[in-house]
Short mmCIF file of C-alpha atoms in Angstrom, two decimals:
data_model
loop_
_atom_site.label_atom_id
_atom_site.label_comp_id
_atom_site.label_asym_id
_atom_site.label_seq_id
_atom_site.Cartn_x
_atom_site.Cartn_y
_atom_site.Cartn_z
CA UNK A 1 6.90 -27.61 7.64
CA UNK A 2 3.65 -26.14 6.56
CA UNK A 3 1.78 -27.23 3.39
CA UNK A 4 2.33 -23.50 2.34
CA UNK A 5 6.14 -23.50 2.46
CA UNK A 6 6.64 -21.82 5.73
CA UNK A 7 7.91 -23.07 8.80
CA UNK A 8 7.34 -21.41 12.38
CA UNK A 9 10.24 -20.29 15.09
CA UNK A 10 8.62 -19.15 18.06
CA UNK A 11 6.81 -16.01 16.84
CA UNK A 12 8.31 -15.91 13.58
CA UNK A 13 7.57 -17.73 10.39
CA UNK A 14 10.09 -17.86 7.79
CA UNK A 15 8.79 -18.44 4.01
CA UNK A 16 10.71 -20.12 1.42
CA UNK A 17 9.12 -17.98 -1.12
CA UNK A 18 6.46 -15.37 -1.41
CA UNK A 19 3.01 -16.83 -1.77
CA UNK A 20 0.79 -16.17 -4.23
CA UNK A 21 -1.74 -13.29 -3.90
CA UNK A 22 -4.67 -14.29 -5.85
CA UNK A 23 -5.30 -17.38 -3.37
CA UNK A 24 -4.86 -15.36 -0.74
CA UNK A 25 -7.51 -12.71 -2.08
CA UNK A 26 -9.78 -15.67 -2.65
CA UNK A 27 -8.78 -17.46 0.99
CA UNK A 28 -9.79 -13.76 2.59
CA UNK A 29 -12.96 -12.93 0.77
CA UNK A 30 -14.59 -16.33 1.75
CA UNK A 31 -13.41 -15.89 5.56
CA UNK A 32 -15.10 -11.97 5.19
CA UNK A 33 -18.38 -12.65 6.21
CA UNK A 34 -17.28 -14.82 9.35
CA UNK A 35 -15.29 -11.65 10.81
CA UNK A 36 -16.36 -9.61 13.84
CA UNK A 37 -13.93 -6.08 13.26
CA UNK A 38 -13.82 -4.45 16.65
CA UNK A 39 -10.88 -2.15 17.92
CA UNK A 40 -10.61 -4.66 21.43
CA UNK A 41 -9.85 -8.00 18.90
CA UNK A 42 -6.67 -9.82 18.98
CA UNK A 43 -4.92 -10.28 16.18
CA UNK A 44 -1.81 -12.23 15.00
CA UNK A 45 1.29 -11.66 16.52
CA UNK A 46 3.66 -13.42 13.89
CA UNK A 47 5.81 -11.73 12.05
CA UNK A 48 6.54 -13.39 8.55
CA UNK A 49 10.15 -13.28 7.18
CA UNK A 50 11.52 -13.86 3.68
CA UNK A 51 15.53 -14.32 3.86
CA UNK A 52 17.72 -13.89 1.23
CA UNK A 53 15.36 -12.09 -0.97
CA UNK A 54 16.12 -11.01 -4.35
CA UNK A 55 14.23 -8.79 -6.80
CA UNK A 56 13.01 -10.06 -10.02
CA UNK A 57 14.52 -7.10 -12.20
CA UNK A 58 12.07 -7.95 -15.69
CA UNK A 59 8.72 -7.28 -12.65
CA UNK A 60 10.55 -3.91 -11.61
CA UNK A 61 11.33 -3.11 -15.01
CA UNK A 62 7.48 -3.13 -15.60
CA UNK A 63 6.73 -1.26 -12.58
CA UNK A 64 9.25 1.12 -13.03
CA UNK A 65 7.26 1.74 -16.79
CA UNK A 66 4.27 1.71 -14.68
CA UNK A 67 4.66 4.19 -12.36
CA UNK A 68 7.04 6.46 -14.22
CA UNK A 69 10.38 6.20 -12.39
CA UNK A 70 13.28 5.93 -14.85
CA UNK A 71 14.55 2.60 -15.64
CA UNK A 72 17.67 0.39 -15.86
CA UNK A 73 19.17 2.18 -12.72
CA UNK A 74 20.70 -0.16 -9.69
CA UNK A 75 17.89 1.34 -7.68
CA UNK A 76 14.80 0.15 -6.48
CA UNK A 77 12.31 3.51 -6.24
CA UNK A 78 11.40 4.35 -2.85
CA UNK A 79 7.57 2.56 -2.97
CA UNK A 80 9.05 -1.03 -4.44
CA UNK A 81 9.64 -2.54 -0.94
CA UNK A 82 5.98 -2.44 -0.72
CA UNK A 83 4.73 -4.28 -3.62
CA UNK A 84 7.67 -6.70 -2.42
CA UNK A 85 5.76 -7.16 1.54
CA UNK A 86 2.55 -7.08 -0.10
CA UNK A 87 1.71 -10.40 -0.61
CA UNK A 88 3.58 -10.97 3.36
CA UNK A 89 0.93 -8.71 4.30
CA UNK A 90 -2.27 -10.00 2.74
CA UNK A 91 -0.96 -13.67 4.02
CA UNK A 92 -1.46 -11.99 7.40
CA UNK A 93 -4.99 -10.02 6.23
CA UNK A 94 -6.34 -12.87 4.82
CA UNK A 95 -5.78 -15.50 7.95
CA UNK A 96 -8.47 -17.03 10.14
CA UNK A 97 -7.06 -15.12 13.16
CA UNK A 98 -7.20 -11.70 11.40
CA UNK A 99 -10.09 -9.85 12.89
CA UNK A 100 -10.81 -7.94 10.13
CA UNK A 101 -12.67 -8.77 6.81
CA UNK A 102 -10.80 -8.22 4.09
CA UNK A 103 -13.44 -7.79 1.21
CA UNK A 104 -13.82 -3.65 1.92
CA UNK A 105 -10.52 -3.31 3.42
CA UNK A 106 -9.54 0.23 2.72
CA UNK A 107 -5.54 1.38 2.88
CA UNK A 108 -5.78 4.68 3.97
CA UNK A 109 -2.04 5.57 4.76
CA UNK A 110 1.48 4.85 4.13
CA UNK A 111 4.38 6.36 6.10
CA UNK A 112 7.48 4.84 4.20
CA UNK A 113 11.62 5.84 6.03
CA UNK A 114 14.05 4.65 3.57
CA UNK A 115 17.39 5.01 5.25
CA UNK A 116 19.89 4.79 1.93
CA UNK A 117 19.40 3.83 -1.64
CA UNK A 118 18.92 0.61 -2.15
CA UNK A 119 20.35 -1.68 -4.82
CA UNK A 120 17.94 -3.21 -6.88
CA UNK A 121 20.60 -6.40 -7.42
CA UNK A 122 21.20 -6.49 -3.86
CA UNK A 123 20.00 -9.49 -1.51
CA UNK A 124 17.56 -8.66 1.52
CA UNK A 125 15.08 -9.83 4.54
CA UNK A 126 11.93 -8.84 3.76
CA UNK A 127 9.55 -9.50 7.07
CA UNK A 128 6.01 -8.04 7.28
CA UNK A 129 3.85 -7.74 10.84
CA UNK A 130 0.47 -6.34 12.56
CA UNK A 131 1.27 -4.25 14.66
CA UNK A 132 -2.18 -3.52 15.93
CA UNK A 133 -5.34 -2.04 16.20
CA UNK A 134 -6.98 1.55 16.53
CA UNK A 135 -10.72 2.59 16.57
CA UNK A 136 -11.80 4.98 13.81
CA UNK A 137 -14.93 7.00 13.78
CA UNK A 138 -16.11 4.47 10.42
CA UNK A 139 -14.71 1.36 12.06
CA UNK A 140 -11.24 -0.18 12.71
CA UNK A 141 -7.91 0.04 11.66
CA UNK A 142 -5.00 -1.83 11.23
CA UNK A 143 -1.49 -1.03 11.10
CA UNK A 144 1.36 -3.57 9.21
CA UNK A 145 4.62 -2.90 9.14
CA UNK A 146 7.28 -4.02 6.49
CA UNK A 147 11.05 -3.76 7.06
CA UNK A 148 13.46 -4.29 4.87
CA UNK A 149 16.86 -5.24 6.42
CA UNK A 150 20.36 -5.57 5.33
CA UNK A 151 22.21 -7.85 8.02
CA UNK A 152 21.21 -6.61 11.11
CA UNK A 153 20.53 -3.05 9.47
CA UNK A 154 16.80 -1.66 8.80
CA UNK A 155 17.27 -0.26 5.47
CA UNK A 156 13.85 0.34 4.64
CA UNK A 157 10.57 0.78 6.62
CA UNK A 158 6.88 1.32 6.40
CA UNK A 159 3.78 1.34 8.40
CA UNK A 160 0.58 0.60 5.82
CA UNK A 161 -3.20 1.85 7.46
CA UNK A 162 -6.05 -0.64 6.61
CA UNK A 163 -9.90 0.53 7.80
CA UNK A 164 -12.50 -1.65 8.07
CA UNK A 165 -15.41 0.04 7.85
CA UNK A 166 -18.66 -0.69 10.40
CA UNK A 167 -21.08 0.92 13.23
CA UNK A 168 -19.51 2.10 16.08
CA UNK A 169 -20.85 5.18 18.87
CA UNK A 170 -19.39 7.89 16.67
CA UNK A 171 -17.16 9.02 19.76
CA UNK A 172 -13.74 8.11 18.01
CA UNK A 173 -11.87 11.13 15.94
CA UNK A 174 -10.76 10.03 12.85
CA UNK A 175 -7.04 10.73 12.46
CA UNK A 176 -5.97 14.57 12.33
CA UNK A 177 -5.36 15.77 8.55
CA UNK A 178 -3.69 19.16 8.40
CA UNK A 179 -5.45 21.89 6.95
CA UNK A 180 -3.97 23.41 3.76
CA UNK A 181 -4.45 25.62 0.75
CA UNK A 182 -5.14 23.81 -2.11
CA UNK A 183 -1.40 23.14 -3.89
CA UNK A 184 -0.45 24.70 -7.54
CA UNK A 185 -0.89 22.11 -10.15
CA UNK A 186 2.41 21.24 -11.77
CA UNK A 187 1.08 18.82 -14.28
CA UNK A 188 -2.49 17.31 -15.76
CA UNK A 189 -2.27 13.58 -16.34
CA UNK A 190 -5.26 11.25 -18.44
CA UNK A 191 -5.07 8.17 -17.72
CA UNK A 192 -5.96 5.36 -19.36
CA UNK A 193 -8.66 2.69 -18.28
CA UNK A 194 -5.59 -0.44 -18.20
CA UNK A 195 -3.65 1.52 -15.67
CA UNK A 196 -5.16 -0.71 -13.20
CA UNK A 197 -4.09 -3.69 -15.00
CA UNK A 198 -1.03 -2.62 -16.54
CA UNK A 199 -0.35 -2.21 -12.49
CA UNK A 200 -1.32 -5.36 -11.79
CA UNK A 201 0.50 -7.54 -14.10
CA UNK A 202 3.58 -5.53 -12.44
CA UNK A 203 2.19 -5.44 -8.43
CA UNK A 204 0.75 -8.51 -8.44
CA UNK A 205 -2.06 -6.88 -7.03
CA UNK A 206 -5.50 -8.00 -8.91
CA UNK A 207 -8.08 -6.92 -6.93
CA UNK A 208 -11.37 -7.31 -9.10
CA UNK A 209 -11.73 -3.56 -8.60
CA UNK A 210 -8.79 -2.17 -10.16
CA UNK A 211 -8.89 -4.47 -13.51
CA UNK A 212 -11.99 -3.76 -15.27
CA UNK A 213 -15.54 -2.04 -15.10
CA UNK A 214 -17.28 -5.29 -14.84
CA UNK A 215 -15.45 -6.08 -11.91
CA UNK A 216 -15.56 -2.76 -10.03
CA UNK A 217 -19.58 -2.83 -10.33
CA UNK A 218 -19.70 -5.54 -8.31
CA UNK A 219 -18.36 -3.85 -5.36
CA UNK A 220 -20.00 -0.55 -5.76
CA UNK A 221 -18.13 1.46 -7.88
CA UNK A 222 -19.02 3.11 -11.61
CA UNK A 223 -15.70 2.31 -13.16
CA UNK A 224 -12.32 0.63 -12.08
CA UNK A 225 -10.61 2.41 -9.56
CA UNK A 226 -6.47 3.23 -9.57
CA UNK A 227 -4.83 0.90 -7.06
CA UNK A 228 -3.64 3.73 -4.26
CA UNK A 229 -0.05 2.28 -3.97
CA UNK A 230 -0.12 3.12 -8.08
CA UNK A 231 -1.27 7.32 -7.09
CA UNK A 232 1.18 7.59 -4.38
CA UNK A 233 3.78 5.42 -6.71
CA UNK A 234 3.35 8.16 -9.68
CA UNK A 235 2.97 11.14 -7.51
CA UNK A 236 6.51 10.40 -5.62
CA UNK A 237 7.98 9.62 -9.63
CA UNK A 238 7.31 13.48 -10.20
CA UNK A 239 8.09 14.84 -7.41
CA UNK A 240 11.54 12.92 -6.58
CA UNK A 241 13.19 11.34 -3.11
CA UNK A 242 16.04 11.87 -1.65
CA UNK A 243 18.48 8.66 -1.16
CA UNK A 244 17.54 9.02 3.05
CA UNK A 245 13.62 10.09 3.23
CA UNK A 246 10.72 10.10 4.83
CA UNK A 247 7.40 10.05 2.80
CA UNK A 248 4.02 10.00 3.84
CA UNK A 249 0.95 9.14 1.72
CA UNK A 250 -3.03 9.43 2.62
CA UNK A 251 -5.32 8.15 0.57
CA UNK A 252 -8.16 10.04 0.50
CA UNK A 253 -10.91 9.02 -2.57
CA UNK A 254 -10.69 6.73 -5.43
CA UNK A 255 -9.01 7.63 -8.80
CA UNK A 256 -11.68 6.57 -11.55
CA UNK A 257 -9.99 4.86 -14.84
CA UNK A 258 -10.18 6.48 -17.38
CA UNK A 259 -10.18 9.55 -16.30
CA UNK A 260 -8.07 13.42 -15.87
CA UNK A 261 -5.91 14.08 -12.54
CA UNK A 262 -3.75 17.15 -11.65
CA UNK A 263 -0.64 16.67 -9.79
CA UNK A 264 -0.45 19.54 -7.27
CA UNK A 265 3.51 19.83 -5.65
CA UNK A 266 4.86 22.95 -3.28
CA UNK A 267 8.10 22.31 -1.71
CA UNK A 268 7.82 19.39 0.38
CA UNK A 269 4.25 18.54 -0.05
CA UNK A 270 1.81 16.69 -2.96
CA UNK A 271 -1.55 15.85 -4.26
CA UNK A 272 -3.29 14.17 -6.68
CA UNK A 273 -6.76 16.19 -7.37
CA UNK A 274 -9.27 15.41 -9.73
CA UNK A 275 -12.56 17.25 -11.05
CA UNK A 276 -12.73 20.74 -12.97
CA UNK A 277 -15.83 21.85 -10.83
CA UNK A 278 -14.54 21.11 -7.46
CA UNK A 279 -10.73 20.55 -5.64
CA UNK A 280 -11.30 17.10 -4.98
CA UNK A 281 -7.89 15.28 -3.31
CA UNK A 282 -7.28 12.06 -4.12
CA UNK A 283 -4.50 11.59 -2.33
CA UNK A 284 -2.08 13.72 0.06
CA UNK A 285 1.43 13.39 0.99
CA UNK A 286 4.77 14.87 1.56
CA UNK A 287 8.72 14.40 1.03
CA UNK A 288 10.94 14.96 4.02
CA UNK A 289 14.78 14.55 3.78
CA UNK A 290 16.30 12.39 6.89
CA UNK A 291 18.93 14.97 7.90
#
C-alpha cells in the first residue's frame, strides 16, 4: 500500500478515494521546471481506477447551480464525469514520470461519448489514463482518457487535450479546425468575476488563475480567466444533450471574469464569442446524437 491510499496491480492502480487536487497542483508546479516536454518522451502507462464510486449529490447540486443545468434530477449532466476523473487525471499530470510541466498546461479539447443517461445515485468505476503524445506546431500534447463503466459496460467516455507549449522546427500542423460562418447568437450572458470561484468550490478545480485577479497576474493574464470545462459546461446547459451523444469541445481563448459573452447555437453546432468589435471564439463545439 502506498502512503497515498493506492495500491498497484500490474499496470493498474486502484485508489481508495480520490486525492486531493490542491496537493497535487502544488506537487506539479514544483516538478515544472525539472520537465523536458518533447513529443518522443515516455510517459506513464498506469491507468488509475476508483471502484465503487459514488457521487456526492450536495457537490453536484452546486455544479449543477454553477453551470446552469436544472437540478434535483437522477441525472448527472453530460460534463460531470469529468470534474469526477479530474483529480485521477492531474494525479497522473502532476507525477515525476509525466513529461510535461504542468504550470502552463493548456486543455485545448474535449471529445466526451456518453452512451445512456446516467444516474446520479448510481455506483460506478471511474479510471483515468495517458494515452499519449502528439507534436503540435507550439509544443506537445497530451491526450487522457476517462471512462466511466458500469460492470463491464463503458457508460461514459472522454478523451481531454493538454498542450504544453515550447520551441519546436515549426514543421508540425496544428490540429485541423473546420472553417465556418460565424453562428447566430441565441443569447448574451455577463458574467460575474466569482464564476471562477463559485466553479471551484463545486470542481474542485482552484487553479490560482481562475479565483481572483491577484492570482491570474501572476501568470500573465489581466483578470481571472473562466475555467474551460465551466464554458463548455454552460454552453452544453443551453444547448441540451441527448441521453446517447457525442459532444466535442475546443477551447480556443480565455473567457475574462467579469466580463460579456454571446452564446452562438445552429443546429448541431456552438460557440461562446466574446468582444463587440471583433467575432472572437472562445470556445467551439458541437452536439451529435449516437444513432
Amino acid at each position: 500500500m502506498h502512503s497515498d491510499g493506492t495500491r498497484a496491480e500490474g499496470s493498474y492502480c486502484v485508489l481508495e478515494r480520490s486525492p486531493s487536487l490542491t496537493p497535487l497542483l502544488v506537487r506539479g508546479a514544483l516538478r515544472s521546471p525539472f520537465k523536458r516536454p518533447a513529443a518522443t518522451a515516455d510517459f506513464p502507462r498506469t491507468r488509475l481506477v476508483l471502484p465503487a464510486l459514488r457521487v456526492d449529490l450536495a457537490r453536484l447540486a452546486a455544479y449543477e447551480r454553477v453551470c446552469g443545468f436544472p437540478t434535483g434530477e437522477d441525472a448527472l449532466p453530460v460534463t460531470y464525469p469529468h470534474v469526477l476523473g479530474f483529480p485521477l487525471a492531474m494525479s497522473l499530470m502532476s507525477g515525476r514520470d509525466f513529461p510535461l510541466p504542468l504550470l502552463g498546461l493548456v486543455h485545448t479539447s474535449i471529445e466526451i461519448t456518453r452512451y445512456r443517461e446516467l444516474a446520479a445515485t448510481g455506483e460506478y468505476e471511474l479510471s483515468v489514463y495517458v494515452d499519449g503524445l502528439a507534436p503540435h506546431r507550439r509544443g506537445t500534447e497530451a491526450a487522457v482518457v476517462t471512462e466511466l463503466r458500469v460492470g463491464e459496460e463503458v457508460v461514459w467516455e472522454s478523451v481531454s487535450t493538454y498542450l504544453a507549449r515550447h520551441r519546436t522546427n515549426g514543421t508540425d500542423r496544428e490540429r485541423d479546425r473546420e472553417r465556418h460562418e460565424p453562428l447566430p447568437g441565441v443569447d448574451e450572458w455577463r458574467l460575474a468575476g466569482d464564476i471562477g470561484r463559485r466553479y471551484a468550490a463545486a470542481s474542485g478545480d482552484r487553479n490560482p488563475i481562475h479565483l481572483y485577479p491577484l492570482t491570474a497576474r501572476l501568470f500573465g493574464f489581466p483578470r481571472a480567466i473562466a475555467h474551460g470545462m465551466w464554458t463548455a459546461a454552460r454552453c452544453l446547459a443551453a444547448h441540451g444533450t441527448p441521453q446517447a451523444v457525442l459532444v466535442r469541445a475546443e477551447f480556443r481563448a480565455p473567457v475574462l471574469l467579469p466580463g460579456t459573452v454571446t452564446y452562438a447555437a445552429n443546429g448541431e453546432r456552438f460557440e461562446l464569442c466574446g468582444g463587440d468589435r471583433v467575432h472572437r471564439v472562445h470556445v467551439s463545439g458541437g452536439v451529435y446524437p449516437l444513432t
